[in-house]
XYZ file of C-alpha atoms in Angstrom:
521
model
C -108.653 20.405 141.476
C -108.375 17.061 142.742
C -105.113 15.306 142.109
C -104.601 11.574 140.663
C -101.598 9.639 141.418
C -101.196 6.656 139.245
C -100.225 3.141 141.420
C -96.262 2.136 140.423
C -97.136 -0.673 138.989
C -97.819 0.467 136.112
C -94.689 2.033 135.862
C -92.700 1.409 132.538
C -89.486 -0.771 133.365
C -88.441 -3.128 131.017
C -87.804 -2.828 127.361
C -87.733 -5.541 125.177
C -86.118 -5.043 121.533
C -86.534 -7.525 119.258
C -84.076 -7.875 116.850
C -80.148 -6.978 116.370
C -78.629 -5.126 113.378
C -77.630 -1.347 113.662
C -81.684 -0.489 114.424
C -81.619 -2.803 117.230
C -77.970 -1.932 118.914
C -78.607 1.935 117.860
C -81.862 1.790 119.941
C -81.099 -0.136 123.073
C -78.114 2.400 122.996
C -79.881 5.491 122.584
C -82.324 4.340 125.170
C -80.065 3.510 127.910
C -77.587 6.330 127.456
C -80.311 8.537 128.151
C -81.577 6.994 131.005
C -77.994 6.496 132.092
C -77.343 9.828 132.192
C -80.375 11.269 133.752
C -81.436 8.285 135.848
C -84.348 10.482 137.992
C -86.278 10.436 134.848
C -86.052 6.552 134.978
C -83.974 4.654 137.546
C -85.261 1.404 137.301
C -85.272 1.045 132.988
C -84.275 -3.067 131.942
C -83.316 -3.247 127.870
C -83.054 -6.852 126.960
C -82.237 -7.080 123.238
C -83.133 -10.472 121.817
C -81.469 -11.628 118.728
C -81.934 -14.533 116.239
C -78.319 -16.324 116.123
C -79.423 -17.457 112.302
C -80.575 -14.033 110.676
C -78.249 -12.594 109.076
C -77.780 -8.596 109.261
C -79.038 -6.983 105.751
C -75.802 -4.849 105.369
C -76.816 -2.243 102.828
C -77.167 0.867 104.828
C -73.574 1.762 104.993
C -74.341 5.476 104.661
C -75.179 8.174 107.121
C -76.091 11.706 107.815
C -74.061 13.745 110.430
C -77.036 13.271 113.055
C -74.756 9.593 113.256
C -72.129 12.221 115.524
C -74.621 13.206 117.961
C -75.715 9.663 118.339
C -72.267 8.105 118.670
C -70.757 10.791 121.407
C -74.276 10.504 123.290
C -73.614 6.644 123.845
C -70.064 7.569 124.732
C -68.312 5.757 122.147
C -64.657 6.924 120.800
C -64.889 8.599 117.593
C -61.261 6.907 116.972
C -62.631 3.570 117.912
C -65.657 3.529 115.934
C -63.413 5.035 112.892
C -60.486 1.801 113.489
C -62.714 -0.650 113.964
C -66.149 -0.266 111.705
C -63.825 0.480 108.417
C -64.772 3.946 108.560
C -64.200 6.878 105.632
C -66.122 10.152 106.308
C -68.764 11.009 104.121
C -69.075 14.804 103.112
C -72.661 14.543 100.690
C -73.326 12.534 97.670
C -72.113 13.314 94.373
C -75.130 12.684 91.591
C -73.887 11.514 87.991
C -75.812 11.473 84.933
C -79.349 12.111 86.447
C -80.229 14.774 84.372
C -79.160 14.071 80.871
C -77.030 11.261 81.409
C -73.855 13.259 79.753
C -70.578 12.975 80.670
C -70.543 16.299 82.450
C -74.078 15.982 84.253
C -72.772 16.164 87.827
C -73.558 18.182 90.798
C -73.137 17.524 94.860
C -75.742 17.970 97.444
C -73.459 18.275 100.070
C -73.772 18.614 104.044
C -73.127 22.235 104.606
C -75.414 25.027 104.563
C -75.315 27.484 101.835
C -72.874 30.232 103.226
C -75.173 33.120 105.189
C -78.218 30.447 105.342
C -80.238 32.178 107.985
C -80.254 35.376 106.393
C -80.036 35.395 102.370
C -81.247 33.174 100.121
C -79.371 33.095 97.502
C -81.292 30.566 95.024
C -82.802 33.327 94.358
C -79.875 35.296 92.945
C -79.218 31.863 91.366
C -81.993 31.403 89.540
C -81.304 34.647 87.563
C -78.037 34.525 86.157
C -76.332 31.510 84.150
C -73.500 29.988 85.833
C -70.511 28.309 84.657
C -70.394 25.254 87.710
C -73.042 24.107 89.790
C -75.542 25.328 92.451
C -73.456 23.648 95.402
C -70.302 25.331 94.338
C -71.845 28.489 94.170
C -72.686 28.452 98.037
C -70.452 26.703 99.654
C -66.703 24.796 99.713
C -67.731 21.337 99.818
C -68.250 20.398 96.464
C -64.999 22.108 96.010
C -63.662 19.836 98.711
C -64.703 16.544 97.535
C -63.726 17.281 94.162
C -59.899 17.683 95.587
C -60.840 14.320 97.413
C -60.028 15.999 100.908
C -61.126 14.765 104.407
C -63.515 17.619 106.270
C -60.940 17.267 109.411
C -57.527 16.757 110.094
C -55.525 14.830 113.114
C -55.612 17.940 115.425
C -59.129 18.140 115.777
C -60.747 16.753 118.101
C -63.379 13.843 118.033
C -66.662 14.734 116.161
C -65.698 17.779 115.387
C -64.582 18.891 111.892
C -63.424 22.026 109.403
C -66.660 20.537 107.591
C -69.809 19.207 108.242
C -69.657 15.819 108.041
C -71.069 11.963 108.626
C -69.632 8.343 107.967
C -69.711 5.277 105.476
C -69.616 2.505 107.802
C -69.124 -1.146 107.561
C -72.871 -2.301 108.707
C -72.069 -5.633 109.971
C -68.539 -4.417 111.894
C -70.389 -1.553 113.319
C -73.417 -4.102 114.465
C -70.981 -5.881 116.210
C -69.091 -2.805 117.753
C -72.231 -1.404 118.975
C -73.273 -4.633 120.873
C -70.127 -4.856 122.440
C -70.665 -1.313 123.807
C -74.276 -1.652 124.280
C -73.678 -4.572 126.709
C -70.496 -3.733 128.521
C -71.159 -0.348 129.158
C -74.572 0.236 128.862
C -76.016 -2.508 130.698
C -77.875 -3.807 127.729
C -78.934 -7.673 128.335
C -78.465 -9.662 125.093
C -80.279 -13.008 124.922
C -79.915 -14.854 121.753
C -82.556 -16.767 120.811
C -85.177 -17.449 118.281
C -88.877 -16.297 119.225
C -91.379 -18.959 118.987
C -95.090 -17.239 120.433
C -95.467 -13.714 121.274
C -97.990 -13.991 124.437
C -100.975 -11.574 123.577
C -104.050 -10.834 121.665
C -103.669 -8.513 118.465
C -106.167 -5.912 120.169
C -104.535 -6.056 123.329
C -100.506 -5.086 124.646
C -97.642 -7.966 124.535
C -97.453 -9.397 127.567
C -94.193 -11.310 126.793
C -92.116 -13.012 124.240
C -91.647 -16.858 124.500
C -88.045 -18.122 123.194
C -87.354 -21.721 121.736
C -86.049 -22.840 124.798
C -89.262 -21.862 126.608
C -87.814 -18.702 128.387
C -90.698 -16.560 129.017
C -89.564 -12.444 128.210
C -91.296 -10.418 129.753
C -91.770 -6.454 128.535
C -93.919 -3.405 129.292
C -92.431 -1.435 126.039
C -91.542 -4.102 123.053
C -89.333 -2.481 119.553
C -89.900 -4.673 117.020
C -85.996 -4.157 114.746
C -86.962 -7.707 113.372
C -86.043 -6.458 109.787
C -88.291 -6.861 106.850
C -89.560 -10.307 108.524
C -91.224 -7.248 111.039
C -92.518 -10.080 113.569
C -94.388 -8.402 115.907
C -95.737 -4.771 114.534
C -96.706 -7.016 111.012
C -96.642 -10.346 112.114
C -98.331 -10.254 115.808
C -100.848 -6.745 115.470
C -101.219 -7.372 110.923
C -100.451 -3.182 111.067
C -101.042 -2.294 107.116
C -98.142 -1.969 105.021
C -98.725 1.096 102.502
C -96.712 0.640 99.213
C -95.631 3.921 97.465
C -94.460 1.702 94.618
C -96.406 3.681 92.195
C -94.362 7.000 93.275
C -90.850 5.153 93.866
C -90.844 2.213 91.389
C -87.432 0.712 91.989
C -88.015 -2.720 93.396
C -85.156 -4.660 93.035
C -81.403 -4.496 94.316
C -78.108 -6.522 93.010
C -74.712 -5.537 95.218
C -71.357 -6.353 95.342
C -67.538 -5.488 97.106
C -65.525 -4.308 94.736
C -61.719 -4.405 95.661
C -59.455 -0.933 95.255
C -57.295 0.208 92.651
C -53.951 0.446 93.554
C -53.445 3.887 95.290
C -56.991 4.793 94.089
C -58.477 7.863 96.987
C -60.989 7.393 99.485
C -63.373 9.091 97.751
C -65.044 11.663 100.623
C -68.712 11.570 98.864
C -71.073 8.774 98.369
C -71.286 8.389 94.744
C -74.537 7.488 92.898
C -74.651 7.195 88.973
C -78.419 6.995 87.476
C -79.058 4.418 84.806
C -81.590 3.635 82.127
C -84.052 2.117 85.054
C -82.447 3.029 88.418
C -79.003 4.212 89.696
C -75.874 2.918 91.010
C -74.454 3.421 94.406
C -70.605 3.619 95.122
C -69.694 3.625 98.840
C -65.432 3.753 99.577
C -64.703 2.001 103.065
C -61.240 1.418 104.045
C -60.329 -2.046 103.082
C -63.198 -2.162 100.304
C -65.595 -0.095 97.864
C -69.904 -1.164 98.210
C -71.687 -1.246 95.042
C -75.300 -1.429 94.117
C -77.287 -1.634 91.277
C -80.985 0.018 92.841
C -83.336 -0.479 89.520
C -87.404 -1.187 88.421
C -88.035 -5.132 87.528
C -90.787 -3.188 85.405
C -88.322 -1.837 82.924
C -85.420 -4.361 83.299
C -85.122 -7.808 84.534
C -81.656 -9.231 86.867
C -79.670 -10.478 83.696
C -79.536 -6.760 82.714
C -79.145 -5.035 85.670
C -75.934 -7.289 86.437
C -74.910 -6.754 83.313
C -75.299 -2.316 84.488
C -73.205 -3.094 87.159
C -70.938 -5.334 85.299
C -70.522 -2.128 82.802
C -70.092 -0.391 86.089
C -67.312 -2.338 87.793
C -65.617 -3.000 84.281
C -65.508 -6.811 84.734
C -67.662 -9.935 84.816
C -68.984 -10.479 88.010
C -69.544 -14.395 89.248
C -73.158 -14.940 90.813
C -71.492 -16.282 93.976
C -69.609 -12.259 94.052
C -73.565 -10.778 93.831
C -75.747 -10.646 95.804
C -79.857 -9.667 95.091
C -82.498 -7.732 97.285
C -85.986 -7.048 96.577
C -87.380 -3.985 98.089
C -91.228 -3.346 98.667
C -90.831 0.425 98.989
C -93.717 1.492 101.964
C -94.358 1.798 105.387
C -96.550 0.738 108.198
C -99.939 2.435 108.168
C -98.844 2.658 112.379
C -95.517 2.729 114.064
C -96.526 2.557 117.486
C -99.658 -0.013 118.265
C -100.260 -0.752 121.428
C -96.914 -1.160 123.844
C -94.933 -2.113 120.422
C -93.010 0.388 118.361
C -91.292 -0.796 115.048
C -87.899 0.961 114.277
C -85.815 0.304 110.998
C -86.846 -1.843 108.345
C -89.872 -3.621 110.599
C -90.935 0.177 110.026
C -90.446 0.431 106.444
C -87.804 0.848 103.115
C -88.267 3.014 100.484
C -84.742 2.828 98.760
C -81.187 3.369 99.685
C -81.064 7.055 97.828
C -79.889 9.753 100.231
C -78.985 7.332 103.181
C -82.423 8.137 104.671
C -82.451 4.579 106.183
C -80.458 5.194 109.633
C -81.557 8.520 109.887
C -84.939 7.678 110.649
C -83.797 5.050 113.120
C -81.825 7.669 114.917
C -84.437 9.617 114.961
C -87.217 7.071 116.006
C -84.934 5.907 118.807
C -83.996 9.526 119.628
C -87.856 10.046 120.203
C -88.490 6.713 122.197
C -85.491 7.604 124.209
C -86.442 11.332 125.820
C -90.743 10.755 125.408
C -90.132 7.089 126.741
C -93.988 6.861 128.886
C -93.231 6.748 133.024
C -96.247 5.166 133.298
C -98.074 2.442 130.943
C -101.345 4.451 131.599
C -99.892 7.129 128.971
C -98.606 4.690 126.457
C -101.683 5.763 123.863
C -100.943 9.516 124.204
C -97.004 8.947 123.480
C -97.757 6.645 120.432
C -100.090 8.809 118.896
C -97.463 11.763 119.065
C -94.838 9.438 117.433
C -97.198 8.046 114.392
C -98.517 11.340 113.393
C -94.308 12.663 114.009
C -93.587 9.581 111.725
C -96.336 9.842 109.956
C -94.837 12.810 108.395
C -91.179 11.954 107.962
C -91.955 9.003 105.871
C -94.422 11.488 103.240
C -91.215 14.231 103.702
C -88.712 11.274 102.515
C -91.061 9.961 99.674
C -91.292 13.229 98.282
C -87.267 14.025 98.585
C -86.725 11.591 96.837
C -88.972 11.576 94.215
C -87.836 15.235 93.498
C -84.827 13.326 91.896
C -86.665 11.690 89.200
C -89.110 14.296 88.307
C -86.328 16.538 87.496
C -84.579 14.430 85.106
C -84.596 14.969 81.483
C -83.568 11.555 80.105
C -85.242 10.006 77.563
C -85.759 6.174 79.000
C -89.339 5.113 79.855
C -88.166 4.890 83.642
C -87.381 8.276 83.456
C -90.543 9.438 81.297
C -92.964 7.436 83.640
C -91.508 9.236 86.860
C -91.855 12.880 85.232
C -95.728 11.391 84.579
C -97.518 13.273 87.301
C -100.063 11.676 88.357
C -97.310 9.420 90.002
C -96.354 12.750 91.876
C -97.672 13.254 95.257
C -99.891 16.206 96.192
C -97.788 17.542 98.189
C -94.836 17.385 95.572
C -96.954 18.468 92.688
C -97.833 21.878 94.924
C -94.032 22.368 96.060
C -93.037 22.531 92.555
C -95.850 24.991 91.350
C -94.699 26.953 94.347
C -90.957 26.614 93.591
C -91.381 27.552 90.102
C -91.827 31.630 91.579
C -90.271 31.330 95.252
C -87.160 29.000 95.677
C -87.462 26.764 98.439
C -86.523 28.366 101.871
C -87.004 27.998 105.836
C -90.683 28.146 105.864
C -91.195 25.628 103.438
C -90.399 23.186 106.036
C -91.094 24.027 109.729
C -90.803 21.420 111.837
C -88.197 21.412 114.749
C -85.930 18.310 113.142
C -86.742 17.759 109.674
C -85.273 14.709 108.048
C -84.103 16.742 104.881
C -84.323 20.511 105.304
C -84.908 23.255 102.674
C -81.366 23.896 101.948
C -81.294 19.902 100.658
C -84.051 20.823 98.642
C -82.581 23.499 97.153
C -79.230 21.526 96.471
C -81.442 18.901 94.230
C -83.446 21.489 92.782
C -81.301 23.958 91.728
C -78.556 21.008 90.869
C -80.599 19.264 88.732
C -82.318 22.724 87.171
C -80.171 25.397 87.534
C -82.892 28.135 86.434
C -85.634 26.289 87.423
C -87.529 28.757 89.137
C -88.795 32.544 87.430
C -87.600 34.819 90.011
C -88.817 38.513 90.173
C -85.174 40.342 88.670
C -86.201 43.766 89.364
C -84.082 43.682 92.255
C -80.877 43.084 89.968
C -78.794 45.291 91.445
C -79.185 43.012 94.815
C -78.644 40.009 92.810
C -75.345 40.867 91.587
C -74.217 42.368 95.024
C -75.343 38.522 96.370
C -73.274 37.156 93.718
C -70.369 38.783 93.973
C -70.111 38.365 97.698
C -71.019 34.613 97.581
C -67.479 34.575 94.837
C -65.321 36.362 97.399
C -66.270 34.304 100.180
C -66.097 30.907 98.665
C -62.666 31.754 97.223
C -61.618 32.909 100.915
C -62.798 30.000 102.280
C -61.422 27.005 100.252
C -58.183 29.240 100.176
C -58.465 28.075 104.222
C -59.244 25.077 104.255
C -57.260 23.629 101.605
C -54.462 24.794 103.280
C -55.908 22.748 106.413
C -56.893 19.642 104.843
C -55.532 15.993 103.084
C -57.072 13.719 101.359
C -58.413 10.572 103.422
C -56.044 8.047 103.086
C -53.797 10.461 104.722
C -55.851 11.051 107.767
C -57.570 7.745 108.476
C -53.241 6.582 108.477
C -52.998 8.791 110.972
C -56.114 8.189 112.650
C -54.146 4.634 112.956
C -51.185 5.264 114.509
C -52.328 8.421 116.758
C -56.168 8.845 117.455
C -58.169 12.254 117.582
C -58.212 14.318 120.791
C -61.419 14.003 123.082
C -63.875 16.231 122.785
């Protein structure tokens, strides 16, 4: 067979991002730390970020998921830094309140740990038979447990990213911008030009050839990441790639936020918590030096004057309009991710809504992809973006669906609630999950890719959370049930015997994060 050898000049070496924010600095990061640390793949990589002095960073996504670890000790950044200087508080799962029936006592966790002996029993299934005085989570695993004592998942002697607990981060999204340009550009030999972009240089059909600033500097790219934000310049301005709304499956639209300031000597609260309302939900998020509140809700069912007036209810005082402020959310995504030599990543890419932090995730992951299947050569550019849109493709249906789980579950009475249990607003792919679910609990081959966004055991933790006897397992195998049930008791008393005895609350540890720092890993 003959063999072909490509000339180098059509090698890929520069990268162009357009656009700042945590998708921008999270990217050029990811990028170059790979690069950086196995330079024969790449020697010769350029990342020039380009960033609009006047935009303003959107500052909602302050939640994460513990794939936020990997990504920070991969770009080499101190966990102790990152914690000091981005007002950090560790997040151990969200804590749902009044989805179901909107009671006082409607409350359950999905939390970040596996359901104890994962891999080989699933215990839904033992669940799902018996009537149980708390909550799936607390059934299978500490956590809930945990967060209900308000207790950090680590103490001081551990070292950094590792924990007693899984766990991830709320974060300060315009501190951590910041902190992740400054490491992006002295350490990882990112080139920041700020600028505003007047004419991208190309034909729609055809790759970029460069980006032209308004000071005439020509940009030249062979690879261009549109993280322009929901302005999405190039993959929806420059190539018009379709945006496909899922507003008829996820119908909140509309977003009013605010800072609220602590209570005195009121905890860190170790969970994000999110209340439902009559047409949407409520978002709590406890940094260090403030708390980040959101009213998420339908313009269909309620206009702003009342959904202030939910999170006026929320925050038990007036709030001034200059203390607010209002987002409007077109829940979708591009039709493509990857056209041509331009890949969008973060909200160029799409929003659905801020429920289960889902938003940074997916730029992790996007980066993550770009990073180790970056093309050597332009002449493979096609083949590589094909891979990621039918990869991302995917992800976007598996979050749509996750989420709407939530809704469908609920049994409140509102018309919000009543139109999302309508199912032709369901997907397909939902609608057969939950016929499925009703006789086999969700489990590992329910979802079989590599790196799933939300795996099965989430699913279960909504599921069975929301409807504890959802499903009508087969109890002839009783006696099996109760031996599952009895040795899921022991262990979870065992356990948060342990770790209580190994854990504070946050206030206590982020103090001493202060004054002495975690060990390096």
């Amino acid at each position: 067979m003959e063999s072909t050898h490509t000339s180098s000049e059509h090698n890929l070496r520069n990268i162009v991002i357009l656009g700042g924010g945590t998708a921008g600095w999270i990217t050029a990061g990811v990028i170059a730390a790979t690069h950086r640390s196995n330079n024969s793949t790449n020697p010769s990589i350029k990342i020039t970020l380009i960033e609009a002095p006047s935009i303003p960073i959107a500052g909602v996504g302050e939640g994460t998921w513990p794939s936020m670890r990997r990504t920070l000790k991969l770009l080499g950044v101190s966990e102790t830094d990152f914690i000091n200087q981005c007002n950090v508080t560790f997040k151990q799962g969200a804590k749902f309140r009044h989805w179901v029936t909107g009671r006082d006592d409607d409350e359950y966790y999905h939390p970040l740990v596996a359901p104890n002996h994962y891999n080989n029993i699933n215990f839904a299934e033992s669940f799902a038979t018996q009537k149980f005085p708390f909550s799936f989570d607390k059934a299978v695993c500490t956590q809930g447990h945990i967060c209900d004592l308000n207790l950090a998942p680590k103490n001081i002697s551990h070292r950094e990213y590792e924990g007693l607990l899984n766990y991830a981060y709320h974060l300060d999204a315009n501190a951590f911008a910041l902190f992740l340009k400054k490491h992006c550009t002295e350490t990882l030999g990112v080139t920041h030009i700020e600028a505003e972009i007047e004419r991208v240089e190309g034909e729609p059909d055809s790759p970029i050839k460069a980006l032209v600033t308004n000071s005439s500097n020509r940009i030249e790219g062979d690879l261009f990441i549109d993280c322009s934000g929901f302005k999405s310049h190039l993959i929806g301005g420059h190539f018009n790639v379709e945006y496909q709304s899922c507003k008829d499956i996820l119908f909140c639209d509309k977003a009013i936020t605010t800072h609220l300031a602590y209570d005195n000597n009121a905890p860190l609260l170790p969970y994000t918590l999110s209340s439902a309302t009559d047409a949407g939900w409520i978002w709590d998020i406890g940094l260090t030096n403030r708390r980040g509140v959101g009213h998420v809700y339908s313009s269909e069912f309620i206009d702003q004057k009342q959904a202030k007036s939910r999170l006026e209810q929320y925050a038990k005082r007036k709030l001034r309009d200059d203390e607010v402020r209002t987002f409007d959310i077109a829940p979708g995504h591009r039709k493509e991710f990857w056209k041509q030599n331009c890949v969008a990543v973060g909200l160029s890419a799409g929003f659905l809504e801020p429920l289960e932090a889902s938003s940074l995730v997916l730029v992790e992951m996007a980066a993550k992809f770009i990073a180790e299947q970056l093309p050597r050569n332009t002449n493979v550019m096609g083949v590589i973006a094909n891979r990621f849109n039918e990869v991302f493709r995917y992800r976007w249906s598996q979050i749509i669906d996750f989420l709407k789980l939530h809704y469908v579950l609920s049994e409140r009475k509102e018309a919000f609630w009543q139109q999302h249990r309508n199912q032709e607003t369901w997907t397909k792919s939902l609608s057969e999950n939950l016929l499925l679910w009703r006789y086999h609990s969700p489990w590992h081959n329910d979802f079989t890719r590599t790196e799933e966004v939300f795996p099965s055991a989430s699913y279960q933790y909504v599921l069975y959370g929301m409807q504890p006897n959802y499903s009508f397992i087969n109890t002839a195998a009783q006696c099996q049930h109760k031996h599952y049930i009895e040795l899921f008791a022991q262990d979870i008393e065992l356990q948060l015997h342990q770790q209580k005895a190994q854990l504070y609350d946050q206030r206590t540890l982020l103090s001493n994060v202060r004054k002495f720092g975690f060990a390096l890993g």
